[in-house]
PDB file of C-alpha atoms in Angstrom:
ATOM      1  CA  MET F   1      -0.088  -0.076   0.043  1.00 41.00           C
ATOM      2  CA  ARG F   2       2.843   2.416   0.744  1.00 42.00           C
ATOM      3  CA  LEU F   3       4.570   1.699  -2.517  1.00 40.00           C
ATOM      4  CA  ARG F   4       1.075   2.083  -4.247  1.00 44.00           C
ATOM      5  CA  THR F   5       0.685   5.633  -2.461  1.00 42.00           C
ATOM      6  CA  LEU F   6       4.133   6.904  -3.396  1.00 39.00           C
ATOM      7  CA  LEU F   7       3.651   5.846  -6.918  1.00 39.00           C
ATOM      8  CA  ALA F   8       0.236   7.724  -6.943  1.00 43.00           C
ATOM      9  CA  LEU F   9       1.756  10.714  -5.440  1.00 40.00           C
ATOM     10  CA  PHE F  10       4.742  10.736  -7.917  1.00 38.00           C
ATOM     11  CA  GLY F  11       2.256  10.314 -11.123  1.00 43.00           C
ATOM     12  CA  ALA F  12       0.246  13.235  -9.747  1.00 40.00           C
ATOM     13  CA  ALA F  13       3.515  15.288  -9.429  1.00 40.00           C
ATOM     14  CA  LEU F  14       4.524  14.387 -12.746  1.00 38.00           C
ATOM     15  CA  LEU F  15       0.949  15.610 -14.328  1.00 37.00           C
ATOM     16  CA  VAL F  16       1.550  19.017 -12.433  1.00 38.00           C
ATOM     17  CA  VAL F  17       5.017  19.558 -14.074  1.00 38.00           C
ATOM     18  CA  VAL F  18       4.093  18.162 -17.506  1.00 38.00           C
ATOM     19  CA  GLY F  19       0.362  19.191 -17.708  1.00 38.00           C
ATOM     20  CA  PRO F  20       0.671  22.906 -18.266  1.00 37.00           C
ATOM     21  CA  PRO F  21       3.020  23.228 -20.892  1.00 35.00           C
ATOM     22  CA  LEU F  22       0.556  21.252 -23.014  1.00 33.00           C
ATOM     23  CA  LEU F  23      -2.262  23.709 -22.709  1.00 33.00           C
ATOM     24  CA  SER F  24      -2.434  26.730 -24.861  1.00 34.00           C
ATOM     25  CA  THR F  25      -2.423  29.759 -22.458  1.00 38.00           C
ATOM     26  CA  GLY F  26      -2.989  32.450 -25.492  1.00 44.00           C
ATOM     27  CA  ASP F  27      -0.196  34.405 -23.906  1.00 47.00           C
ATOM     28  CA  GLY F  28       2.244  33.890 -26.766  1.00 50.00           C
ATOM     29  CA  SER F  29       4.614  31.489 -24.958  1.00 49.00           C
ATOM     30  CA  ASP F  30       3.491  28.601 -26.878  1.00 46.00           C
ATOM     31  CA  THR F  31       4.792  30.274 -29.975  1.00 56.00           C
ATOM     32  CA  GLY F  32       7.699  32.043 -28.736  1.00 83.00           C
ATOM     33  CA  THR F  33       6.427  35.589 -29.674  1.00 92.00           C
ATOM     34  CA  GLN F  34       6.456  37.127 -26.150  1.00 95.00           C
ATOM     35  CA  ILE F  35       8.795  40.025 -26.083  1.00 97.00           C
ATOM     36  CA  PRO F  36       8.477  41.980 -22.908  1.00 96.00           C
ATOM     37  CA  GLY F  37       9.250  45.717 -23.087  1.00 97.00           C
ATOM     38  CA  LEU F  38       8.680  45.774 -26.876  1.00 98.00           C
ATOM     39  CA  ARG F  39       8.757  49.344 -28.176  1.00 98.00           C
ATOM     40  CA  PHE F  40       7.545  50.479 -31.734  1.00 98.00           C
ATOM     41  CA  MET F  41       8.895  53.728 -32.855  1.00 98.00           C
ATOM     42  CA  VAL F  42       6.956  55.938 -35.451  1.00 98.00           C
ATOM     43  CA  PRO F  43       9.068  58.269 -37.412  1.00 96.00           C
ATOM     44  CA  ASN F  44       6.382  60.868 -38.015  1.00 92.00           C
ATOM     45  CA  THR F  45       3.560  62.612 -36.608  1.00 89.00           C
ATOM     46  CA  PRO F  46       0.358  60.623 -35.295  1.00 92.00           C
ATOM     47  CA  GLY F  47      -2.275  60.044 -37.718  1.00 89.00           C
ATOM     48  CA  GLY F  48       0.206  59.021 -40.624  1.00 88.00           C
ATOM     49  CA  GLY F  49       0.504  55.817 -42.365  1.00 90.00           C
ATOM     50  CA  TYR F  50       3.555  54.603 -40.240  1.00 95.00           C
ATOM     51  CA  ASP F  51       1.660  55.649 -37.077  1.00 95.00           C
ATOM     52  CA  ILE F  52      -1.541  53.697 -38.166  1.00 94.00           C
ATOM     53  CA  THR F  53       0.438  50.586 -39.330  1.00 96.00           C
ATOM     54  CA  ALA F  54       2.553  50.431 -35.941  1.00 98.00           C
ATOM     55  CA  ARG F  55      -0.775  50.996 -33.675  1.00 98.00           C
ATOM     56  CA  THR F  56      -2.763  48.324 -35.564  1.00 98.00           C
ATOM     57  CA  LEU F  57      -0.005  45.901 -35.493  1.00 98.00           C
ATOM     58  CA  ALA F  58       0.524  46.379 -31.612  1.00 98.00           C
ATOM     59  CA  LYS F  59      -3.151  46.056 -31.053  1.00 98.00           C
ATOM     60  CA  ASN F  60      -3.719  43.212 -33.210  1.00 98.00           C
ATOM     61  CA  ALA F  61      -0.850  41.396 -31.647  1.00 98.00           C
ATOM     62  CA  GLU F  62      -2.078  42.107 -28.206  1.00 97.00           C
ATOM     63  CA  ASP F  63      -5.614  41.000 -29.013  1.00 98.00           C
ATOM     64  CA  ALA F  64      -4.422  37.899 -30.590  1.00 97.00           C
ATOM     65  CA  GLY F  65      -2.528  37.029 -27.638  1.00 97.00           C
ATOM     66  CA  LEU F  66       0.886  37.166 -29.032  1.00 97.00           C
ATOM     67  CA  THR F  67       2.696  39.556 -26.751  1.00 96.00           C
ATOM     68  CA  HIS F  68       1.351  42.165 -24.563  1.00 95.00           C
ATOM     69  CA  ASN F  69       1.897  46.014 -23.562  1.00 96.00           C
ATOM     70  CA  ILE F  70       3.653  47.095 -26.685  1.00 97.00           C
ATOM     71  CA  GLU F  71       4.602  50.696 -26.353  1.00 98.00           C
ATOM     72  CA  VAL F  72       4.171  52.920 -29.566  1.00 98.00           C
ATOM     73  CA  PHE F  73       5.756  56.274 -29.596  1.00 98.00           C
ATOM     74  CA  ASN F  74       6.440  59.007 -32.325  1.00 98.00           C
ATOM     75  CA  LEU F  75       9.761  60.460 -33.034  1.00 97.00           C
ATOM     76  CA  PRO F  76       9.029  62.726 -36.102  1.00 95.00           C
ATOM     77  CA  GLY F  77      11.497  64.602 -38.021  1.00 93.00           C
ATOM     78  CA  ALA F  78      13.358  65.145 -41.428  1.00 91.00           C
ATOM     79  CA  GLY F  79      11.150  62.491 -43.155  1.00 91.00           C
ATOM     80  CA  GLY F  80      11.645  59.638 -40.882  1.00 94.00           C
ATOM     81  CA  THR F  81      15.441  59.969 -40.796  1.00 96.00           C
ATOM     82  CA  VAL F  82      15.463  61.354 -37.214  1.00 97.00           C
ATOM     83  CA  GLY F  83      13.847  58.159 -36.054  1.00 98.00           C
ATOM     84  CA  LEU F  84      16.113  56.026 -38.412  1.00 98.00           C
ATOM     85  CA  THR F  85      19.190  57.496 -36.706  1.00 98.00           C
ATOM     86  CA  ARG F  86      17.960  56.958 -33.217  1.00 98.00           C
ATOM     87  CA  LEU F  87      17.042  53.205 -34.364  1.00 98.00           C
ATOM     88  CA  VAL F  88      20.608  52.674 -35.627  1.00 98.00           C
ATOM     89  CA  SER F  89      22.082  54.253 -32.520  1.00 98.00           C
ATOM     90  CA  GLU F  90      20.201  51.364 -30.245  1.00 98.00           C
ATOM     91  CA  HIS F  91      22.745  48.788 -31.386  1.00 98.00           C
ATOM     92  CA  GLY F  92      21.849  45.298 -30.186  1.00 98.00           C
ATOM     93  CA  ASN F  93      18.367  46.290 -28.771  1.00 98.00           C
ATOM     94  CA  GLY F  94      16.126  43.560 -29.397  1.00 97.00           C
ATOM     95  CA  LYS F  95      13.088  45.234 -27.786  1.00 98.00           C
ATOM     96  CA  LEU F  96      12.688  48.104 -30.410  1.00 98.00           C
ATOM     97  CA  ALA F  97      11.476  48.108 -33.724  1.00 98.00           C
ATOM     98  CA  LEU F  98      10.899  51.057 -36.446  1.00 98.00           C
ATOM     99  CA  SER F  99       7.620  51.163 -38.503  1.00 98.00           C
ATOM    100  CA  MET F 100       8.973  52.574 -41.892  1.00 98.00           C
ATOM    101  CA  GLY F 101       8.337  52.311 -45.560  1.00 96.00           C
ATOM    102  CA  LEU F 102       9.221  53.885 -49.030  1.00 95.00           C
ATOM    103  CA  GLY F 103       9.174  57.536 -47.444  1.00 93.00           C
ATOM    104  CA  VAL F 104      12.151  56.644 -45.323  1.00 96.00           C
ATOM    105  CA  VAL F 105      14.086  55.205 -48.440  1.00 96.00           C
ATOM    106  CA  GLY F 106      13.564  58.581 -50.101  1.00 93.00           C
ATOM    107  CA  ALA F 107      14.265  60.793 -47.248  1.00 94.00           C
ATOM    108  CA  VAL F 108      17.682  59.040 -46.808  1.00 96.00           C
ATOM    109  CA  HIS F 109      18.700  60.464 -50.255  1.00 93.00           C
ATOM    110  CA  THR F 110      16.832  63.801 -49.995  1.00 91.00           C
ATOM    111  CA  ASN F 111      18.125  64.743 -46.511  1.00 91.00           C
ATOM    112  CA  LYS F 112      21.561  62.879 -46.837  1.00 93.00           C
ATOM    113  CA  SER F 113      21.174  61.025 -43.817  1.00 95.00           C
ATOM    114  CA  PRO F 114      24.388  59.598 -42.222  1.00 95.00           C
ATOM    115  CA  SER F 115      22.281  56.571 -41.269  1.00 97.00           C
ATOM    116  CA  THR F 116      20.747  54.187 -43.864  1.00 97.00           C
ATOM    117  CA  LEU F 117      18.422  51.402 -43.909  1.00 97.00           C
ATOM    118  CA  ALA F 118      21.535  49.243 -44.803  1.00 97.00           C
ATOM    119  CA  ASP F 119      22.433  49.897 -41.082  1.00 98.00           C
ATOM    120  CA  THR F 120      19.463  48.228 -39.849  1.00 98.00           C
ATOM    121  CA  THR F 121      18.092  44.675 -39.150  1.00 98.00           C
ATOM    122  CA  PRO F 122      15.370  43.965 -41.691  1.00 98.00           C
ATOM    123  CA  ILE F 123      12.432  42.285 -40.206  1.00 98.00           C
ATOM    124  CA  ALA F 124       9.530  42.454 -42.590  1.00 98.00           C
ATOM    125  CA  ARG F 125       7.673  43.975 -45.431  1.00 98.00           C
ATOM    126  CA  LEU F 126       3.833  44.135 -44.288  1.00 98.00           C
ATOM    127  CA  THR F 127       1.626  45.716 -46.787  1.00 97.00           C
ATOM    128  CA  GLU F 128       1.362  47.714 -50.143  1.00 96.00           C
ATOM    129  CA  GLU F 129      -1.223  50.193 -51.255  1.00 92.00           C
ATOM    130  CA  PRO F 130      -1.908  52.641 -53.654  1.00 92.00           C
ATOM    131  CA  ASP F 131      -1.598  56.374 -53.066  1.00 94.00           C
ATOM    132  CA  ILE F 132      -4.768  58.487 -53.624  1.00 96.00           C
ATOM    133  CA  VAL F 133      -5.366  62.008 -55.011  1.00 98.00           C
ATOM    134  CA  VAL F 134      -7.851  63.997 -52.860  1.00 98.00           C
ATOM    135  CA  VAL F 135      -9.172  67.271 -52.487  1.00 98.00           C
ATOM    136  CA  SER F 136     -11.591  68.753 -49.746  1.00 97.00           C
ATOM    137  CA  LYS F 137     -15.331  68.627 -50.457  1.00 96.00           C
ATOM    138  CA  ASP F 138     -15.523  72.410 -51.282  1.00 96.00           C
ATOM    139  CA  SER F 139     -12.749  72.133 -54.051  1.00 97.00           C
ATOM    140  CA  PRO F 140     -13.413  73.288 -57.428  1.00 97.00           C
ATOM    141  CA  TYR F 141     -11.983  70.275 -58.882  1.00 98.00           C
ATOM    142  CA  ARG F 142     -14.884  67.719 -59.004  1.00 97.00           C
ATOM    143  CA  THR F 143     -12.835  65.124 -61.287  1.00 98.00           C
ATOM    144  CA  ILE F 144      -9.186  64.162 -61.949  1.00 98.00           C
ATOM    145  CA  ALA F 145      -9.817  65.906 -65.308  1.00 97.00           C
ATOM    146  CA  ASP F 146     -10.746  68.948 -63.902  1.00 98.00           C
ATOM    147  CA  LEU F 147      -7.684  69.043 -61.710  1.00 98.00           C
ATOM    148  CA  LEU F 148      -5.088  68.003 -64.485  1.00 98.00           C
ATOM    149  CA  ALA F 149      -6.351  70.955 -66.715  1.00 98.00           C
ATOM    150  CA  ALA F 150      -5.698  73.405 -63.884  1.00 98.00           C
ATOM    151  CA  TRP F 151      -2.485  71.812 -63.300  1.00 98.00           C
ATOM    152  CA  LYS F 152      -1.236  71.780 -66.638  1.00 97.00           C
ATOM    153  CA  LYS F 153      -2.128  75.467 -67.256  1.00 97.00           C
ATOM    154  CA  ASP F 154      -0.212  76.669 -64.347  1.00 97.00           C
ATOM    155  CA  PRO F 155       1.540  74.226 -62.092  1.00 97.00           C
ATOM    156  CA  ALA F 156       3.032  76.697 -59.704  1.00 94.00           C
ATOM    157  CA  ARG F 157      -0.576  77.890 -58.722  1.00 96.00           C
ATOM    158  CA  VAL F 158      -1.848  74.241 -57.773  1.00 98.00           C
ATOM    159  CA  PRO F 159       0.211  73.357 -54.914  1.00 98.00           C
ATOM    160  CA  VAL F 160       0.217  69.681 -54.152  1.00 98.00           C
ATOM    161  CA  GLY F 161       0.687  68.249 -50.528  1.00 97.00           C
ATOM    162  CA  GLY F 162       2.130  65.180 -49.492  1.00 95.00           C
ATOM    163  CA  GLY F 163       2.913  63.427 -46.247  1.00 89.00           C
ATOM    164  CA  SER F 164       6.368  62.506 -46.805  1.00 88.00           C
ATOM    165  CA  SER F 165       9.589  64.566 -47.676  1.00 86.00           C
ATOM    166  CA  PRO F 166      11.068  64.787 -51.040  1.00 88.00           C
ATOM    167  CA  GLY F 167      11.844  61.199 -52.504  1.00 89.00           C
ATOM    168  CA  GLY F 168       9.017  59.561 -50.695  1.00 91.00           C
ATOM    169  CA  PRO F 169       5.984  58.067 -51.790  1.00 93.00           C
ATOM    170  CA  ASP F 170       3.747  61.034 -51.654  1.00 94.00           C
ATOM    171  CA  HIS F 171       6.322  63.195 -53.439  1.00 94.00           C
ATOM    172  CA  LEU F 172       7.228  60.567 -55.990  1.00 94.00           C
ATOM    173  CA  ALA F 173       3.748  59.899 -57.050  1.00 95.00           C
ATOM    174  CA  PRO F 174       2.715  63.370 -58.144  1.00 96.00           C
ATOM    175  CA  MET F 175       6.104  63.886 -59.930  1.00 95.00           C
ATOM    176  CA  LEU F 176       5.339  60.751 -61.957  1.00 94.00           C
ATOM    177  CA  MET F 177       1.707  62.149 -62.549  1.00 96.00           C
ATOM    178  CA  ALA F 178       3.303  65.311 -63.701  1.00 96.00           C
ATOM    179  CA  GLN F 179       5.607  63.802 -66.019  1.00 94.00           C
ATOM    180  CA  ALA F 180       2.872  61.470 -67.558  1.00 96.00           C
ATOM    181  CA  ALA F 181       0.786  64.717 -67.995  1.00 97.00           C
ATOM    182  CA  GLY F 182       3.631  66.553 -69.725  1.00 96.00           C
ATOM    183  CA  ILE F 183       4.344  68.817 -66.700  1.00 96.00           C
ATOM    184  CA  ALA F 184       8.099  69.370 -66.155  1.00 94.00           C
ATOM    185  CA  PRO F 185       8.622  68.081 -62.585  1.00 93.00           C
ATOM    186  CA  ARG F 186      10.982  70.851 -61.578  1.00 92.00           C
ATOM    187  CA  THR F 187       7.766  73.154 -62.018  1.00 95.00           C
ATOM    188  CA  VAL F 188       5.694  71.347 -59.491  1.00 96.00           C
ATOM    189  CA  ASN F 189       4.876  73.088 -56.357  1.00 96.00           C
ATOM    190  CA  TYR F 190       5.350  70.341 -53.665  1.00 96.00           C
ATOM    191  CA  VAL F 191       4.575  70.997 -50.257  1.00 96.00           C
ATOM    192  CA  PRO F 192       5.853  68.325 -47.767  1.00 93.00           C
ATOM    193  CA  PHE F 193       4.206  67.397 -44.437  1.00 91.00           C
ATOM    194  CA  ASP F 194       5.585  65.103 -42.001  1.00 84.00           C
ATOM    195  CA  GLY F 195       2.899  62.462 -42.394  1.00 84.00           C
ATOM    196  CA  GLY F 196      -0.643  62.201 -43.467  1.00 86.00           C
ATOM    197  CA  GLY F 197      -1.973  63.392 -40.260  1.00 84.00           C
ATOM    198  CA  GLU F 198      -0.324  66.782 -40.679  1.00 87.00           C
ATOM    199  CA  LEU F 199      -1.319  66.963 -44.178  1.00 94.00           C
ATOM    200  CA  LEU F 200      -5.159  66.318 -43.706  1.00 95.00           C
ATOM    201  CA  ALA F 201      -5.753  69.938 -42.152  1.00 93.00           C
ATOM    202  CA  SER F 202      -4.243  71.646 -45.164  1.00 96.00           C
ATOM    203  CA  ILE F 203      -6.427  69.473 -47.671  1.00 97.00           C
ATOM    204  CA  LEU F 204      -9.620  70.418 -45.686  1.00 96.00           C
ATOM    205  CA  GLY F 205      -8.739  73.852 -45.293  1.00 95.00           C
ATOM    206  CA  ASP F 206      -7.911  74.290 -48.987  1.00 95.00           C
ATOM    207  CA  LYS F 207      -4.298  75.253 -48.142  1.00 96.00           C
ATOM    208  CA  VAL F 208      -3.222  73.039 -51.192  1.00 97.00           C
ATOM    209  CA  GLY F 209      -4.551  72.511 -54.360  1.00 97.00           C
ATOM    210  CA  PHE F 210      -4.775  68.875 -53.860  1.00 98.00           C
ATOM    211  CA  GLY F 211      -3.187  66.106 -51.712  1.00 98.00           C
ATOM    212  CA  VAL F 212      -1.667  62.803 -52.221  1.00 97.00           C
ATOM    213  CA  SER F 213      -1.305  60.324 -49.393  1.00 94.00           C
ATOM    214  CA  GLY F 214      -2.137  56.573 -48.658  1.00 90.00           C
ATOM    215  CA  LEU F 215      -5.655  55.216 -48.864  1.00 88.00           C
ATOM    216  CA  GLY F 216      -5.585  53.719 -45.408  1.00 85.00           C
ATOM    217  CA  GLU F 217      -4.858  57.262 -43.810  1.00 88.00           C
ATOM    218  CA  TYR F 218      -7.851  58.853 -45.439  1.00 93.00           C
ATOM    219  CA  ARG F 219     -10.645  56.243 -45.992  1.00 91.00           C
ATOM    220  CA  ASP F 220     -12.662  57.484 -43.106  1.00 92.00           C
ATOM    221  CA  GLN F 221     -12.660  61.192 -44.301  1.00 96.00           C
ATOM    222  CA  ILE F 222     -13.595  60.018 -47.841  1.00 96.00           C
ATOM    223  CA  GLU F 223     -16.512  57.892 -46.624  1.00 94.00           C
ATOM    224  CA  ALA F 224     -17.591  60.751 -44.306  1.00 96.00           C
ATOM    225  CA  GLY F 225     -17.715  63.098 -47.456  1.00 96.00           C
ATOM    226  CA  GLU F 226     -15.046  65.485 -45.886  1.00 97.00           C
ATOM    227  CA  LEU F 227     -12.703  64.452 -48.777  1.00 97.00           C
ATOM    228  CA  ARG F 228     -13.302  63.931 -52.451  1.00 98.00           C
ATOM    229  CA  LEU F 229     -11.466  61.001 -53.956  1.00 98.00           C
ATOM    230  CA  LEU F 230     -10.182  62.146 -57.506  1.00 98.00           C
ATOM    231  CA  ALA F 231      -7.911  59.011 -58.624  1.00 98.00           C
ATOM    232  CA  VAL F 232      -5.911  56.103 -57.197  1.00 97.00           C
ATOM    233  CA  THR F 233      -2.400  55.553 -58.278  1.00 96.00           C
ATOM    234  CA  GLY F 234      -2.270  51.722 -58.370  1.00 94.00           C
ATOM    235  CA  PRO F 235      -3.093  49.637 -61.088  1.00 94.00           C
ATOM    236  CA  LYS F 236      -6.699  48.856 -60.303  1.00 93.00           C
ATOM    237  CA  ARG F 237      -9.628  50.553 -58.853  1.00 93.00           C
ATOM    238  CA  VAL F 238     -10.304  50.016 -55.157  1.00 90.00           C
ATOM    239  CA  PRO F 239     -13.555  48.119 -54.471  1.00 89.00           C
ATOM    240  CA  GLY F 240     -16.194  50.182 -52.925  1.00 88.00           C
ATOM    241  CA  LEU F 241     -14.724  53.417 -53.877  1.00 90.00           C
ATOM    242  CA  GLU F 242     -15.648  55.375 -57.154  1.00 90.00           C
ATOM    243  CA  ALA F 243     -12.376  56.327 -58.511  1.00 95.00           C
ATOM    244  CA  PRO F 244     -10.535  55.947 -61.515  1.00 97.00           C
ATOM    245  CA  THR F 245      -6.881  54.822 -61.810  1.00 97.00           C
ATOM    246  CA  LEU F 246      -4.304  57.037 -63.414  1.00 97.00           C
ATOM    247  CA  ARG F 247      -4.090  55.058 -66.552  1.00 97.00           C
ATOM    248  CA  GLU F 248      -7.949  55.448 -66.832  1.00 97.00           C
ATOM    249  CA  ALA F 249      -7.603  59.063 -66.506  1.00 96.00           C
ATOM    250  CA  GLY F 250      -5.264  59.231 -69.482  1.00 97.00           C
ATOM    251  CA  LEU F 251      -1.866  59.126 -67.474  1.00 97.00           C
ATOM    252  CA  ASP F 252       0.410  56.314 -68.546  1.00 96.00           C
ATOM    253  CA  THR F 253       1.911  55.568 -65.165  1.00 95.00           C
ATOM    254  CA  GLU F 254       1.015  53.736 -61.768  1.00 94.00           C
ATOM    255  CA  PHE F 255       2.464  53.723 -58.389  1.00 94.00           C
ATOM    256  CA  THR F 256       2.254  51.930 -54.985  1.00 93.00           C
ATOM    257  CA  ASN F 257       3.442  52.490 -51.580  1.00 94.00           C
ATOM    258  CA  TRP F 258       4.692  49.996 -49.088  1.00 96.00           C
ATOM    259  CA  ARG F 259       5.350  49.603 -45.292  1.00 97.00           C
ATOM    260  CA  GLY F 260       7.514  47.336 -43.060  1.00 98.00           C
ATOM    261  CA  VAL F 261       9.632  47.031 -39.997  1.00 98.00           C
ATOM    262  CA  VAL F 262      13.194  47.198 -39.319  1.00 98.00           C
ATOM    263  CA  ALA F 263      15.277  46.891 -36.043  1.00 98.00           C
ATOM    264  CA  PRO F 264      18.402  47.895 -34.685  1.00 98.00           C
ATOM    265  CA  PRO F 265      21.775  46.690 -35.832  1.00 98.00           C
ATOM    266  CA  GLY F 266      23.824  44.033 -33.961  1.00 98.00           C
ATOM    267  CA  LEU F 267      20.808  41.994 -32.759  1.00 98.00           C
ATOM    268  CA  SER F 268      21.574  38.213 -31.883  1.00 97.00           C
ATOM    269  CA  PRO F 269      20.202  35.582 -34.233  1.00 97.00           C
ATOM    270  CA  ALA F 270      17.739  34.849 -31.173  1.00 96.00           C
ATOM    271  CA  GLU F 271      16.641  38.428 -31.000  1.00 97.00           C
ATOM    272  CA  ARG F 272      16.172  38.726 -34.688  1.00 97.00           C
ATOM    273  CA  ASP F 273      14.092  35.421 -34.695  1.00 97.00           C
ATOM    274  CA  LYS F 274      12.018  36.696 -31.990  1.00 97.00           C
ATOM    275  CA  LEU F 275      10.866  39.723 -34.043  1.00 98.00           C
ATOM    276  CA  THR F 276      10.455  37.962 -37.138  1.00 98.00           C
ATOM    277  CA  GLY F 277       8.562  35.166 -35.421  1.00 97.00           C
ATOM    278  CA  LEU F 278       6.094  37.626 -33.990  1.00 98.00           C
ATOM    279  CA  ILE F 279       5.541  39.230 -37.425  1.00 98.00           C
ATOM    280  CA  ARG F 280       5.030  35.599 -38.932  1.00 98.00           C
ATOM    281  CA  GLU F 281       2.481  34.755 -36.416  1.00 98.00           C
ATOM    282  CA  LEU F 282       0.646  37.908 -36.628  1.00 98.00           C
ATOM    283  CA  HIS F 283       0.157  37.625 -40.135  1.00 98.00           C
ATOM    284  CA  GLY F 284      -1.821  34.374 -39.839  1.00 96.00           C
ATOM    285  CA  THR F 285      -4.297  35.839 -37.453  1.00 98.00           C
ATOM    286  CA  LYS F 286      -7.931  37.033 -38.184  1.00 98.00           C
ATOM    287  CA  GLN F 287      -7.250  40.351 -36.357  1.00 98.00           C
ATOM    288  CA  TRP F 288      -4.499  41.156 -38.830  1.00 98.00           C
ATOM    289  CA  GLN F 289      -6.342  39.910 -41.862  1.00 97.00           C
ATOM    290  CA  GLU F 290      -9.218  42.112 -41.061  1.00 97.00           C
ATOM    291  CA  SER F 291      -7.418  45.189 -40.420  1.00 96.00           C
ATOM    292  CA  MET F 292      -5.790  44.821 -43.800  1.00 95.00           C
ATOM    293  CA  LYS F 293      -9.200  44.550 -45.441  1.00 92.00           C
ATOM    294  CA  LYS F 294     -10.558  47.508 -43.484  1.00 90.00           C
ATOM    295  CA  ASN F 295      -7.398  49.757 -44.272  1.00 89.00           C
ATOM    296  CA  GLY F 296      -7.432  48.816 -47.918  1.00 86.00           C
ATOM    297  CA  TRP F 297      -4.008  47.254 -47.465  1.00 93.00           C
ATOM    298  CA  ASP F 298      -2.653  44.685 -49.907  1.00 94.00           C
ATOM    299  CA  ASP F 299      -0.823  41.524 -48.277  1.00 97.00           C
ATOM    300  CA  ALA F 300       2.963  42.034 -49.198  1.00 97.00           C
ATOM    301  CA  LEU F 301       4.523  39.835 -46.477  1.00 98.00           C
ATOM    302  CA  LEU F 302       8.367  39.391 -47.032  1.00 98.00           C
ATOM    303  CA  ILE F 303      10.425  38.651 -44.067  1.00 98.00           C
ATOM    304  CA  GLY F 304      13.973  38.580 -42.979  1.00 97.00           C
ATOM    305  CA  GLU F 305      17.049  38.561 -45.756  1.00 97.00           C
ATOM    306  CA  PRO F 306      14.538  38.575 -48.817  1.00 98.00           C
ATOM    307  CA  PHE F 307      13.215  41.895 -47.151  1.00 98.00           C
ATOM    308  CA  GLY F 308      16.670  43.184 -46.829  1.00 98.00           C
ATOM    309  CA  ASP F 309      17.372  42.451 -50.593  1.00 98.00           C
ATOM    310  CA  PHE F 310      14.089  44.352 -51.319  1.00 97.00           C
ATOM    311  CA  LEU F 311      15.308  47.344 -49.444  1.00 97.00           C
ATOM    312  CA  ASP F 312      18.543  47.407 -51.438  1.00 97.00           C
ATOM    313  CA  GLU F 313      16.400  47.363 -54.636  1.00 95.00           C
ATOM    314  CA  GLN F 314      14.163  50.015 -53.603  1.00 94.00           C
ATOM    315  CA  ASN F 315      17.138  52.157 -52.706  1.00 95.00           C
ATOM    316  CA  GLN F 316      18.574  51.681 -56.139  1.00 94.00           C
ATOM    317  CA  ARG F 317      15.033  52.303 -57.743  1.00 89.00           C
ATOM    318  CA  VAL F 318      14.422  55.698 -55.766  1.00 92.00           C
ATOM    319  CA  ALA F 319      17.983  56.964 -56.684  1.00 92.00           C
ATOM    320  CA  THR F 320      17.338  56.231 -60.210  1.00 90.00           C
ATOM    321  CA  VAL F 321      14.103  57.733 -60.343  1.00 89.00           C
ATOM    322  CA  LEU F 322      15.211  60.960 -58.676  1.00 88.00           C
ATOM    323  CA  LYS F 323      17.807  61.367 -61.134  1.00 89.00           C
ATOM    324  CA  GLU F 324      15.474  60.862 -63.979  1.00 85.00           C
ATOM    325  CA  LEU F 325      13.043  63.459 -62.941  1.00 85.00           C
ATOM    326  CA  GLY F 326      15.978  65.786 -62.394  1.00 83.00           C
ATOM    327  CA  LEU F 327      15.119  66.129 -58.667  1.00 76.00           C
TER     328      LEU F 327
END
């Protein structure tokens, strides 16, 4: 009896030790995605595309139980290169990541930043989306044809606002539009803002002739009737929104933007894998899939080294386009 009792006690103890790890706690420990103290830096002002992406990512990851208490903070300046420089200075910090995209690639060139994306640890490209051409509800431009007619007549009198520095997506898109319309890019009156949130007030107040920004940043204002959508810059129309593509408007060009995540240099393989693993797991959640659909983002997942190769290609592409446009 004594031996039988000891065996029973041993068996119960074994269940206590072995049992819990077999249960999914929903806290991310089963997938190895927990990163206590994780912080996401947004290199522009609140309300812009990088900001929306970072805050959506953080909320979706927490709601899905992959990790908890992600801090999102803004460090704007110089088209994102202030944030980039800060990131690069955080050598070996596996608890910091930067929400970024094509705008930062361009800003590195135009601001002659000492820090570049080649100095970072590439984590993932997340999404792709078209830019949009918008005006206020009170604008005299009812259609893209109206806007193009006025723009061709006197480019300097129709300023275009964008949520990125020269060389960024909201600058490159109207420059390519101008080139396709027969307008010399150097004559375009481009007014840069530090993110789509800062740009919005100037569009609504008719301080610029029109604005170019990401669809996800302004979809709510478009659907509420505060902004009038004239065109999308991508290769196809956006379901649910009545607006032609640039090609349908007679301009032989198209343009899409993308966003992703990079981390500081000097990460250990384990720290890098922790961040890429979090993104990989997030991508498969219903929360993230629903957010992409809601914001009009196209899935463009590219993780780790392939994303690093993509960044190199984008750097060369931006340099070439700026040179071709004489900018």
